[in-house]
Amino acid sequence: MDTEGIRLFVKAADMLNISAAGRQLGLAPAVASARLAKLENQVGADLLHRSTRKVSLSLEGAEFLPFAREILAQEDAALAALGHGSPEVRGTLRFAASSSFAQLFIAPILPEFLDRYPGVNLELNLSDTQINLIEGGFDLALRNYAIEDSSLRARKLADDTRILCASPEYLARHGTPLVPEDLEQHQLLLFMKGTARNLLARDGKPAGMFPPPGARKRVGCDDGASMRIATKAGVGISVNSIWSVHGEIREGSLVQVLPDYEIEDKSAIWLVYPKSNVLTAKVRVFIDFLLEKIGNPPLWER
């Protein structure tokens, strides 16, 4: 299969413009169109819909796109392994992460990474809404849950311990829960797509749930930073990752609720990438950089 044709297809799919994609690769419009037509004949499907007004991905093109990206990544990695091309790490790294985590721990260290690897460009998709890594064409993603997808590989970055917390002002107005059953009388902030979690006593036995059955959800939210800010403002009790609230806990603007009970959760913070025999240099150096800067123990536990 013609990898240059695949490279043109990926460019055209990203830009939705065949002529512009061809120009970026040094091809005349007629040559670019012919090369794409040749690729479509090879795969036996129309990958792009063309009209006089626009270009769009076909259903087959959308299905082929993540594999096309992987083919190009494998080619680049293979050539690098054989010593072809510049020894400098180059390329555009497409990275997806939780906006909350990225604001606190990734965005501040990007200047150092870019200085260290001037040949690498970053495309960041920062959202607390989970996206499909392969369908989205991402090289790497940060995820804070248990990894079950067999098409992915993962490197653990850190534990993701969760705690219940509230502001001192809220607890002064509404009282401090002493046992899990007391949560039924409180205002709760919850992730809209979150699931209930067991609360475990010191002996490891289940002692309740968060949220408790029948509890009133006052606020539903899909953004971790907004959850933290609303909790700090006194809206109610919420469950948060320690990395998200460690600064507020230390300064006293948030207080851990029910500290004698542990939230049962198998989550950890993972760096996830598509399953592949070869890890590209741009992905490897970014993973190594994040492991170095987050550290062990991680920043929020020091």
mmCIF file of N, CA, C and O in Angstrom, residues 198-294:
data_model
loop_
_atom_site.group_PDB
_atom_site.id
_atom_site.type_symbol
_atom_site.label_atom_id
_atom_site.label_comp_id
_atom_site.label_asym_id
_atom_site.label_seq_id
_atom_site.Cartn_x
_atom_site.Cartn_y
_atom_site.Cartn_z
ATOM 1 N N ASN A 198 -18.768 2.548 46.869
ATOM 2 C CA ASN A 198 -18.840 2.055 48.239
ATOM 3 C C ASN A 198 -17.929 2.876 49.147
ATOM 4 O O ASN A 198 -16.837 3.295 48.740
ATOM 5 N N LEU A 199 -18.372 3.094 50.368
ATOM 6 C CA LEU A 199 -17.531 3.651 51.415
ATOM 7 C C LEU A 199 -17.132 2.505 52.333
ATOM 8 O O LEU A 199 -17.987 1.753 52.812
ATOM 9 N N LEU A 200 -15.838 2.359 52.556
ATOM 10 C CA LEU A 200 -15.330 1.247 53.351
ATOM 11 C C LEU A 200 -14.874 1.734 54.715
ATOM 12 O O LEU A 200 -14.217 2.784 54.834
ATOM 13 N N ALA A 201 -15.208 0.967 55.752
ATOM 14 C CA ALA A 201 -14.731 1.270 57.100
ATOM 15 C C ALA A 201 -13.261 0.883 57.210
ATOM 16 O O ALA A 201 -12.662 0.318 56.288
ATOM 17 N N ARG A 202 -12.639 1.190 58.343
ATOM 18 C CA ARG A 202 -11.210 0.908 58.526
ATOM 19 C C ARG A 202 -10.895 -0.583 58.402
ATOM 20 O O ARG A 202 -9.772 -0.953 58.040
ATOM 21 N N ASP A 203 -11.870 -1.436 58.698
ATOM 22 C CA ASP A 203 -11.637 -2.877 58.574
ATOM 23 C C ASP A 203 -11.860 -3.378 57.148
ATOM 24 O O ASP A 203 -11.786 -4.582 56.881
ATOM 25 N N GLY A 204 -12.158 -2.457 56.218
ATOM 26 C CA GLY A 204 -12.346 -2.829 54.828
ATOM 27 C C GLY A 204 -13.742 -3.269 54.466
ATOM 28 O O GLY A 204 -14.007 -3.584 53.298
ATOM 29 N N LYS A 205 -14.663 -3.275 55.427
ATOM 30 C CA LYS A 205 -16.024 -3.720 55.164
ATOM 31 C C LYS A 205 -16.867 -2.552 54.645
ATOM 32 O O LYS A 205 -16.686 -1.415 55.076
ATOM 33 N N PRO A 206 -17.803 -2.837 53.718
ATOM 34 C CA PRO A 206 -18.679 -1.775 53.216
ATOM 35 C C PRO A 206 -19.478 -1.143 54.356
ATOM 36 O O PRO A 206 -20.019 -1.833 55.218
ATOM 37 N N ALA A 207 -19.540 0.194 54.341
ATOM 38 C CA ALA A 207 -20.226 0.905 55.417
ATOM 39 C C ALA A 207 -21.215 1.942 54.889
ATOM 40 O O ALA A 207 -21.771 2.717 55.655
ATOM 41 N N GLY A 208 -21.429 1.954 53.582
ATOM 42 C CA GLY A 208 -22.349 2.926 53.000
ATOM 43 C C GLY A 208 -21.949 3.211 51.564
ATOM 44 O O GLY A 208 -21.076 2.547 50.993
ATOM 45 N N MET A 209 -22.596 4.206 50.976
ATOM 46 C CA MET A 209 -22.323 4.548 49.586
ATOM 47 C C MET A 209 -22.313 6.058 49.422
ATOM 48 O O MET A 209 -22.908 6.797 50.212
ATOM 49 N N PHE A 210 -21.608 6.493 48.381
ATOM 50 C CA PHE A 210 -21.703 7.883 47.956
ATOM 51 C C PHE A 210 -21.996 7.905 46.466
ATOM 52 O O PHE A 210 -21.215 7.376 45.685
ATOM 53 N N PRO A 211 -23.142 8.505 46.072
ATOM 54 C CA PRO A 211 -24.160 9.086 46.961
ATOM 55 C C PRO A 211 -25.014 7.989 47.584
ATOM 56 O O PRO A 211 -25.181 6.932 46.977
ATOM 57 N N PRO A 212 -25.561 8.227 48.774
ATOM 58 C CA PRO A 212 -26.438 7.225 49.379
ATOM 59 C C PRO A 212 -27.739 7.124 48.598
ATOM 60 O O PRO A 212 -28.164 8.092 47.955
ATOM 61 N N PRO A 213 -28.369 5.941 48.609
ATOM 62 C CA PRO A 213 -29.637 5.778 47.890
ATOM 63 C C PRO A 213 -30.668 6.803 48.360
ATOM 64 O O PRO A 213 -30.849 7.041 49.552
ATOM 65 N N GLY A 214 -31.338 7.423 47.416
ATOM 66 C CA GLY A 214 -32.380 8.378 47.753
ATOM 67 C C GLY A 214 -31.881 9.763 48.110
ATOM 68 O O GLY A 214 -32.680 10.656 48.393
ATOM 69 N N ALA A 215 -30.561 9.972 48.091
ATOM 70 C CA ALA A 215 -30.028 11.292 48.416
ATOM 71 C C ALA A 215 -30.394 12.289 47.323
ATOM 72 O O ALA A 215 -30.548 11.938 46.153
ATOM 73 N N ARG A 216 -30.491 13.549 47.698
ATOM 74 C CA ARG A 216 -30.844 14.597 46.747
ATOM 75 C C ARG A 216 -29.593 15.162 46.087
ATOM 76 O O ARG A 216 -28.697 15.642 46.775
ATOM 77 N N LYS A 217 -29.544 15.074 44.775
ATOM 78 C CA LYS A 217 -28.428 15.663 44.035
ATOM 79 C C LYS A 217 -28.772 17.117 43.744
ATOM 80 O O LYS A 217 -29.620 17.418 42.921
ATOM 81 N N ARG A 218 -28.084 18.034 44.425
ATOM 82 C CA ARG A 218 -28.369 19.450 44.209
ATOM 83 C C ARG A 218 -27.705 19.984 42.943
ATOM 84 O O ARG A 218 -28.247 20.832 42.240
ATOM 85 N N VAL A 219 -26.498 19.493 42.630
ATOM 86 C CA VAL A 219 -25.767 19.977 41.464
ATOM 87 C C VAL A 219 -25.132 18.796 40.737
ATOM 88 O O VAL A 219 -24.460 17.971 41.363
ATOM 89 N N GLY A 220 -25.360 18.714 39.427
ATOM 90 C CA GLY A 220 -24.663 17.756 38.582
ATOM 91 C C GLY A 220 -23.684 18.514 37.706
ATOM 92 O O GLY A 220 -23.975 19.603 37.225
ATOM 93 N N CYS A 221 -22.511 17.949 37.486
ATOM 94 C CA CYS A 221 -21.449 18.673 36.790
ATOM 95 C C CYS A 221 -20.599 17.682 35.993
ATOM 96 O O CYS A 221 -20.466 16.527 36.385
ATOM 97 N N ASP A 222 -20.027 18.146 34.866
ATOM 98 C CA ASP A 222 -19.152 17.277 34.081
ATOM 99 C C ASP A 222 -17.741 17.833 33.980
ATOM 100 O O ASP A 222 -16.967 17.409 33.132
ATOM 101 N N ASP A 223 -17.405 18.781 34.851
ATOM 102 C CA ASP A 223 -16.088 19.414 34.813
ATOM 103 C C ASP A 223 -15.489 19.421 36.212
ATOM 104 O O ASP A 223 -16.074 19.972 37.147
ATOM 105 N N GLY A 224 -14.319 18.795 36.361
ATOM 106 C CA GLY A 224 -13.718 18.652 37.681
ATOM 107 C C GLY A 224 -13.317 19.959 38.317
ATOM 108 O O GLY A 224 -13.464 20.148 39.528
ATOM 109 N N ALA A 225 -12.790 20.906 37.517
ATOM 110 C CA ALA A 225 -12.383 22.188 38.073
ATOM 111 C C ALA A 225 -13.588 22.942 38.624
ATOM 112 O O ALA A 225 -13.531 23.542 39.716
ATOM 113 N N SER A 226 -14.700 22.923 37.893
ATOM 114 C CA SER A 226 -15.914 23.594 38.365
ATOM 115 C C SER A 226 -16.460 22.911 39.617
ATOM 116 O O SER A 226 -16.978 23.577 40.516
ATOM 117 N N MET A 227 -16.325 21.590 39.686
ATOM 118 C CA MET A 227 -16.748 20.855 40.879
ATOM 119 C C MET A 227 -15.952 21.318 42.098
ATOM 120 O O MET A 227 -16.507 21.581 43.165
ATOM 121 N N ARG A 228 -14.648 21.443 41.935
ATOM 122 C CA ARG A 228 -13.796 21.891 43.034
ATOM 123 C C ARG A 228 -14.147 23.314 43.469
ATOM 124 O O ARG A 228 -14.265 23.606 44.662
ATOM 125 N N ILE A 229 -14.333 24.189 42.504
ATOM 126 C CA ILE A 229 -14.639 25.594 42.814
ATOM 127 C C ILE A 229 -15.985 25.720 43.514
ATOM 128 O O ILE A 229 -16.137 26.470 44.489
ATOM 129 N N ALA A 230 -16.995 24.981 43.026
ATOM 130 C CA ALA A 230 -18.320 25.040 43.643
ATOM 131 C C ALA A 230 -18.297 24.489 45.062
ATOM 132 O O ALA A 230 -18.947 25.022 45.968
ATOM 133 N N THR A 231 -17.538 23.421 45.273
ATOM 134 C CA THR A 231 -17.411 22.862 46.626
ATOM 135 C C THR A 231 -16.735 23.866 47.545
ATOM 136 O O THR A 231 -17.179 24.089 48.680
ATOM 137 N N LYS A 232 -15.698 24.490 47.068
ATOM 138 C CA LYS A 232 -14.978 25.504 47.857
ATOM 139 C C LYS A 232 -15.886 26.684 48.175
ATOM 140 O O LYS A 232 -15.779 27.305 49.242
ATOM 141 N N ALA A 233 -16.826 26.997 47.285
ATOM 142 C CA ALA A 233 -17.741 28.119 47.499
ATOM 143 C C ALA A 233 -18.851 27.788 48.488
ATOM 144 O O ALA A 233 -19.600 28.687 48.890
ATOM 145 N N GLY A 234 -18.976 26.505 48.882
ATOM 146 C CA GLY A 234 -19.960 26.155 49.907
ATOM 147 C C GLY A 234 -21.233 25.534 49.400
ATOM 148 O O GLY A 234 -22.238 25.509 50.120
ATOM 149 N N VAL A 235 -21.224 24.999 48.152
ATOM 150 C CA VAL A 235 -22.447 24.417 47.608
ATOM 151 C C VAL A 235 -22.828 23.135 48.333
ATOM 152 O O VAL A 235 -24.007 22.875 48.584
ATOM 153 N N GLY A 236 -21.843 22.316 48.694
ATOM 154 C CA GLY A 236 -22.166 21.058 49.351
ATOM 155 C C GLY A 236 -20.969 20.138 49.443
ATOM 156 O O GLY A 236 -19.819 20.583 49.431
ATOM 157 N N ILE A 237 -21.248 18.825 49.509
ATOM 158 C CA ILE A 237 -20.214 17.799 49.651
ATOM 159 C C ILE A 237 -20.019 17.117 48.298
ATOM 160 O O ILE A 237 -20.984 16.779 47.612
ATOM 161 N N SER A 238 -18.772 16.909 47.928
ATOM 162 C CA SER A 238 -18.471 16.257 46.657
ATOM 163 C C SER A 238 -17.323 15.278 46.834
ATOM 164 O O SER A 238 -16.596 15.319 47.830
ATOM 165 N N VAL A 239 -17.164 14.401 45.852
ATOM 166 C CA VAL A 239 -16.015 13.488 45.826
ATOM 167 C C VAL A 239 -15.014 14.048 44.817
ATOM 168 O O VAL A 239 -15.385 14.434 43.709
ATOM 169 N N ASN A 240 -13.762 14.131 45.234
ATOM 170 C CA ASN A 240 -12.725 14.702 44.384
ATOM 171 C C ASN A 240 -11.456 13.877 44.481
ATOM 172 O O ASN A 240 -11.164 13.260 45.507
ATOM 173 N N SER A 241 -10.673 13.893 43.409
ATOM 174 C CA SER A 241 -9.343 13.296 43.454
ATOM 175 C C SER A 241 -8.446 14.153 44.344
ATOM 176 O O SER A 241 -8.543 15.389 44.328
ATOM 177 N N ILE A 242 -7.562 13.513 45.088
ATOM 178 C CA ILE A 242 -6.649 14.270 45.955
ATOM 179 C C ILE A 242 -5.807 15.239 45.137
ATOM 180 O O ILE A 242 -5.542 16.366 45.564
ATOM 181 N N TRP A 243 -5.400 14.832 43.911
ATOM 182 C CA TRP A 243 -4.581 15.740 43.113
ATOM 183 C C TRP A 243 -5.331 17.028 42.779
ATOM 184 O O TRP A 243 -4.725 18.084 42.593
ATOM 185 N N SER A 244 -6.675 16.945 42.727
ATOM 186 C CA SER A 244 -7.471 18.113 42.372
ATOM 187 C C SER A 244 -7.623 19.101 43.523
ATOM 188 O O SER A 244 -7.712 20.304 43.295
ATOM 189 N N VAL A 245 -7.640 18.582 44.761
ATOM 190 C CA VAL A 245 -7.966 19.449 45.908
ATOM 191 C C VAL A 245 -6.845 19.533 46.935
ATOM 192 O O VAL A 245 -7.043 20.109 48.005
ATOM 193 N N HIS A 246 -5.662 18.981 46.637
ATOM 194 C CA HIS A 246 -4.626 18.924 47.664
ATOM 195 C C HIS A 246 -4.227 20.321 48.133
ATOM 196 O O HIS A 246 -3.954 20.527 49.328
ATOM 197 N N GLY A 247 -4.203 21.300 47.237
ATOM 198 C CA GLY A 247 -3.841 22.656 47.631
ATOM 199 C C GLY A 247 -4.869 23.271 48.569
ATOM 200 O O GLY A 247 -4.520 23.902 49.577
ATOM 201 N N GLU A 248 -6.151 23.063 48.261
ATOM 202 C CA GLU A 248 -7.222 23.604 49.099
ATOM 203 C C GLU A 248 -7.271 22.916 50.458
ATOM 204 O O GLU A 248 -7.555 23.558 51.481
ATOM 205 N N ILE A 249 -6.991 21.623 50.494
ATOM 206 C CA ILE A 249 -6.957 20.911 51.779
ATOM 207 C C ILE A 249 -5.832 21.461 52.648
ATOM 208 O O ILE A 249 -6.003 21.701 53.851
ATOM 209 N N ARG A 250 -4.673 21.706 52.056
ATOM 210 C CA ARG A 250 -3.532 22.217 52.828
ATOM 211 C C ARG A 250 -3.785 23.627 53.358
ATOM 212 O O ARG A 250 -3.402 23.965 54.473
ATOM 213 N N GLU A 251 -4.431 24.471 52.552
ATOM 214 C CA GLU A 251 -4.672 25.848 52.978
ATOM 215 C C GLU A 251 -5.907 25.977 53.853
ATOM 216 O O GLU A 251 -6.135 27.037 54.450
ATOM 217 N N GLY A 252 -6.726 24.919 53.931
ATOM 218 C CA GLY A 252 -7.894 24.932 54.801
ATOM 219 C C GLY A 252 -9.177 25.423 54.174
ATOM 220 O O GLY A 252 -10.196 25.525 54.854
ATOM 221 N N SER A 253 -9.173 25.719 52.865
ATOM 222 C CA SER A 253 -10.402 26.181 52.230
ATOM 223 C C SER A 253 -11.334 25.022 51.889
ATOM 224 O O SER A 253 -12.503 25.230 51.564
ATOM 225 N N LEU A 254 -10.827 23.790 51.956
ATOM 226 C CA LEU A 254 -11.648 22.588 51.881
ATOM 227 C C LEU A 254 -11.239 21.652 53.012
ATOM 228 O O LEU A 254 -10.077 21.639 53.430
ATOM 229 N N VAL A 255 -12.207 20.868 53.482
ATOM 230 C CA VAL A 255 -11.988 19.934 54.594
ATOM 231 C C VAL A 255 -12.424 18.547 54.147
ATOM 232 O O VAL A 255 -13.462 18.395 53.498
ATOM 233 N N GLN A 256 -11.612 17.533 54.459
ATOM 234 C CA GLN A 256 -12.019 16.175 54.140
ATOM 235 C C GLN A 256 -13.174 15.759 55.026
ATOM 236 O O GLN A 256 -13.160 15.958 56.248
ATOM 237 N N VAL A 257 -14.197 15.169 54.421
ATOM 238 C CA VAL A 257 -15.397 14.710 55.120
ATOM 239 C C VAL A 257 -15.316 13.196 55.287
ATOM 240 O O VAL A 257 -14.875 12.489 54.369
ATOM 241 N N LEU A 258 -15.743 12.695 56.429
ATOM 242 C CA LEU A 258 -15.686 11.266 56.740
ATOM 243 C C LEU A 258 -14.291 10.689 56.496
ATOM 244 O O LEU A 258 -14.115 9.723 55.734
ATOM 245 N N PRO A 259 -13.268 11.254 57.127
ATOM 246 C CA PRO A 259 -11.894 10.800 56.881
ATOM 247 C C PRO A 259 -11.618 9.372 57.344
ATOM 248 O O PRO A 259 -10.616 8.778 56.932
ATOM 249 N N ASP A 260 -12.488 8.822 58.182
ATOM 250 C CA ASP A 260 -12.289 7.453 58.657
ATOM 251 C C ASP A 260 -12.831 6.419 57.676
ATOM 252 O O ASP A 260 -12.760 5.212 57.949
ATOM 253 N N TYR A 261 -13.386 6.885 56.568
ATOM 254 C CA TYR A 261 -13.952 5.969 55.570
ATOM 255 C C TYR A 261 -13.224 6.164 54.241
ATOM 256 O O TYR A 261 -12.916 7.280 53.836
ATOM 257 N N GLU A 262 -12.953 5.048 53.572
ATOM 258 C CA GLU A 262 -12.241 5.076 52.300
ATOM 259 C C GLU A 262 -13.226 4.867 51.159
ATOM 260 O O GLU A 262 -14.142 4.041 51.251
ATOM 261 N N ILE A 263 -13.052 5.622 50.082
ATOM 262 C CA ILE A 263 -13.875 5.426 48.893
ATOM 263 C C ILE A 263 -13.288 4.272 48.078
ATOM 264 O O ILE A 263 -12.121 4.303 47.704
ATOM 265 N N GLU A 264 -14.104 3.251 47.845
ATOM 266 C CA GLU A 264 -13.644 2.108 47.064
ATOM 267 C C GLU A 264 -13.602 2.496 45.591
ATOM 268 O O GLU A 264 -14.635 2.800 44.987
ATOM 269 N N ASP A 265 -12.423 2.498 45.019
ATOM 270 C CA ASP A 265 -12.258 2.959 43.645
ATOM 271 C C ASP A 265 -10.996 2.331 43.062
ATOM 272 O O ASP A 265 -9.943 2.384 43.683
ATOM 273 N N LYS A 266 -11.103 1.760 41.888
ATOM 274 C CA LYS A 266 -9.956 1.118 41.245
ATOM 275 C C LYS A 266 -9.242 2.052 40.269
ATOM 276 O O LYS A 266 -8.405 1.626 39.487
ATOM 277 N N SER A 267 -9.583 3.327 40.313
ATOM 278 C CA SER A 267 -9.004 4.264 39.353
ATOM 279 C C SER A 267 -7.536 4.521 39.637
ATOM 280 O O SER A 267 -7.066 4.462 40.769
ATOM 281 N N ALA A 268 -6.824 4.837 38.579
ATOM 282 C CA ALA A 268 -5.461 5.348 38.650
ATOM 283 C C ALA A 268 -5.306 6.303 37.478
ATOM 284 O O ALA A 268 -6.169 6.387 36.601
ATOM 285 N N ILE A 269 -4.217 7.048 37.469
ATOM 286 C CA ILE A 269 -3.961 7.955 36.361
ATOM 287 C C ILE A 269 -3.037 7.233 35.382
ATOM 288 O O ILE A 269 -1.914 6.865 35.734
ATOM 289 N N TRP A 270 -3.536 7.023 34.179
ATOM 290 C CA TRP A 270 -2.816 6.237 33.180
ATOM 291 C C TRP A 270 -2.482 7.096 31.964
ATOM 292 O O TRP A 270 -3.272 7.959 31.568
ATOM 293 N N LEU A 271 -1.348 6.832 31.360
ATOM 294 C CA LEU A 271 -1.013 7.354 30.051
ATOM 295 C C LEU A 271 -1.288 6.233 29.060
ATOM 296 O O LEU A 271 -0.674 5.162 29.125
ATOM 297 N N VAL A 272 -2.232 6.461 28.163
ATOM 298 C CA VAL A 272 -2.769 5.407 27.314
ATOM 299 C C VAL A 272 -2.425 5.705 25.863
ATOM 300 O O VAL A 272 -2.514 6.857 25.408
ATOM 301 N N TYR A 273 -2.044 4.665 25.129
ATOM 302 C CA TYR A 273 -1.718 4.844 23.715
ATOM 303 C C TYR A 273 -2.160 3.600 22.946
ATOM 304 O O TYR A 273 -2.325 2.517 23.527
ATOM 305 N N PRO A 274 -2.381 3.738 21.629
ATOM 306 C CA PRO A 274 -2.856 2.589 20.853
ATOM 307 C C PRO A 274 -1.869 1.425 20.910
ATOM 308 O O PRO A 274 -0.652 1.625 20.955
ATOM 309 N N LYS A 275 -2.412 0.231 20.918
ATOM 310 C CA LYS A 275 -1.588 -0.965 20.975
ATOM 311 C C LYS A 275 -0.747 -1.059 19.706
ATOM 312 O O LYS A 275 -1.257 -0.997 18.602
ATOM 313 N N SER A 276 0.548 -1.172 19.885
ATOM 314 C CA SER A 276 1.450 -1.153 18.737
ATOM 315 C C SER A 276 2.735 -1.857 19.112
ATOM 316 O O SER A 276 3.133 -1.898 20.274
ATOM 317 N N ASN A 277 3.423 -2.393 18.129
ATOM 318 C CA ASN A 277 4.704 -3.044 18.391
ATOM 319 C C ASN A 277 5.824 -2.045 18.615
ATOM 320 O O ASN A 277 6.831 -2.355 19.225
ATOM 321 N N VAL A 278 5.649 -0.819 18.061
ATOM 322 C CA VAL A 278 6.676 0.199 18.153
ATOM 323 C C VAL A 278 6.086 1.465 18.743
ATOM 324 O O VAL A 278 5.064 1.959 18.263
ATOM 325 N N LEU A 279 6.692 1.996 19.776
ATOM 326 C CA LEU A 279 6.267 3.256 20.370
ATOM 327 C C LEU A 279 7.064 4.372 19.710
ATOM 328 O O LEU A 279 8.293 4.378 19.755
ATOM 329 N N THR A 280 6.378 5.306 19.061
ATOM 330 C CA THR A 280 7.076 6.360 18.340
ATOM 331 C C THR A 280 7.869 7.233 19.300
ATOM 332 O O THR A 280 7.514 7.384 20.468
ATOM 333 N N ALA A 281 8.931 7.849 18.778
ATOM 334 C CA ALA A 281 9.826 8.638 19.617
ATOM 335 C C ALA A 281 9.112 9.803 20.277
ATOM 336 O O ALA A 281 9.336 10.110 21.453
ATOM 337 N N LYS A 282 8.222 10.477 19.542
ATOM 338 C CA LYS A 282 7.541 11.644 20.108
ATOM 339 C C LYS A 282 6.651 11.249 21.290
ATOM 340 O O LYS A 282 6.546 11.990 22.269
ATOM 341 N N VAL A 283 6.033 10.073 21.209
ATOM 342 C CA VAL A 283 5.196 9.598 22.321
ATOM 343 C C VAL A 283 6.071 9.161 23.491
ATOM 344 O O VAL A 283 5.793 9.472 24.654
ATOM 345 N N ARG A 284 7.147 8.450 23.174
ATOM 346 C CA ARG A 284 8.027 7.955 24.238
ATOM 347 C C ARG A 284 8.623 9.095 25.055
ATOM 348 O O ARG A 284 8.631 9.043 26.286
ATOM 349 N N VAL A 285 9.107 10.156 24.371
ATOM 350 C CA VAL A 285 9.751 11.234 25.128
ATOM 351 C C VAL A 285 8.727 12.014 25.956
ATOM 352 O O VAL A 285 9.052 12.500 27.046
ATOM 353 N N PHE A 286 7.480 12.101 25.470
ATOM 354 C CA PHE A 286 6.464 12.827 26.250
ATOM 355 C C PHE A 286 6.055 12.015 27.476
ATOM 356 O O PHE A 286 5.863 12.571 28.566
ATOM 357 N N ILE A 287 5.929 10.690 27.308
ATOM 358 C CA ILE A 287 5.628 9.836 28.461
ATOM 359 C C ILE A 287 6.746 9.943 29.499
ATOM 360 O O ILE A 287 6.485 10.128 30.696
ATOM 361 N N ASP A 288 7.987 9.832 29.050
ATOM 362 C CA ASP A 288 9.124 9.922 29.972
ATOM 363 C C ASP A 288 9.155 11.279 30.678
ATOM 364 O O ASP A 288 9.463 11.360 31.870
ATOM 365 N N PHE A 289 8.849 12.331 29.944
ATOM 366 C CA PHE A 289 8.853 13.670 30.521
ATOM 367 C C PHE A 289 7.796 13.800 31.615
ATOM 368 O O PHE A 289 8.064 14.327 32.709
ATOM 369 N N LEU A 290 6.580 13.316 31.357
ATOM 370 C CA LEU A 290 5.518 13.404 32.354
ATOM 371 C C LEU A 290 5.841 12.566 33.591
ATOM 372 O O LEU A 290 5.593 12.994 34.729
ATOM 373 N N LEU A 291 6.390 11.374 33.390
ATOM 374 C CA LEU A 291 6.788 10.547 34.533
ATOM 375 C C LEU A 291 7.863 11.255 35.363
ATOM 376 O O LEU A 291 7.831 11.220 36.600
ATOM 377 N N GLU A 292 8.786 11.916 34.696
ATOM 378 C CA GLU A 292 9.852 12.640 35.388
ATOM 379 C C GLU A 292 9.291 13.811 36.196
ATOM 380 O O GLU A 292 9.663 13.995 37.366
ATOM 381 N N LYS A 293 8.399 14.593 35.589
ATOM 382 C CA LYS A 293 7.932 15.817 36.240
ATOM 383 C C LYS A 293 6.880 15.548 37.319
ATOM 384 O O LYS A 293 6.842 16.239 38.333
ATOM 385 N N ILE A 294 5.997 14.571 37.094
ATOM 386 C CA ILE A 294 5.000 14.240 38.123
ATOM 387 C C ILE A 294 5.652 13.547 39.287
ATOM 388 O O ILE A 294 5.369 13.826 40.460
#
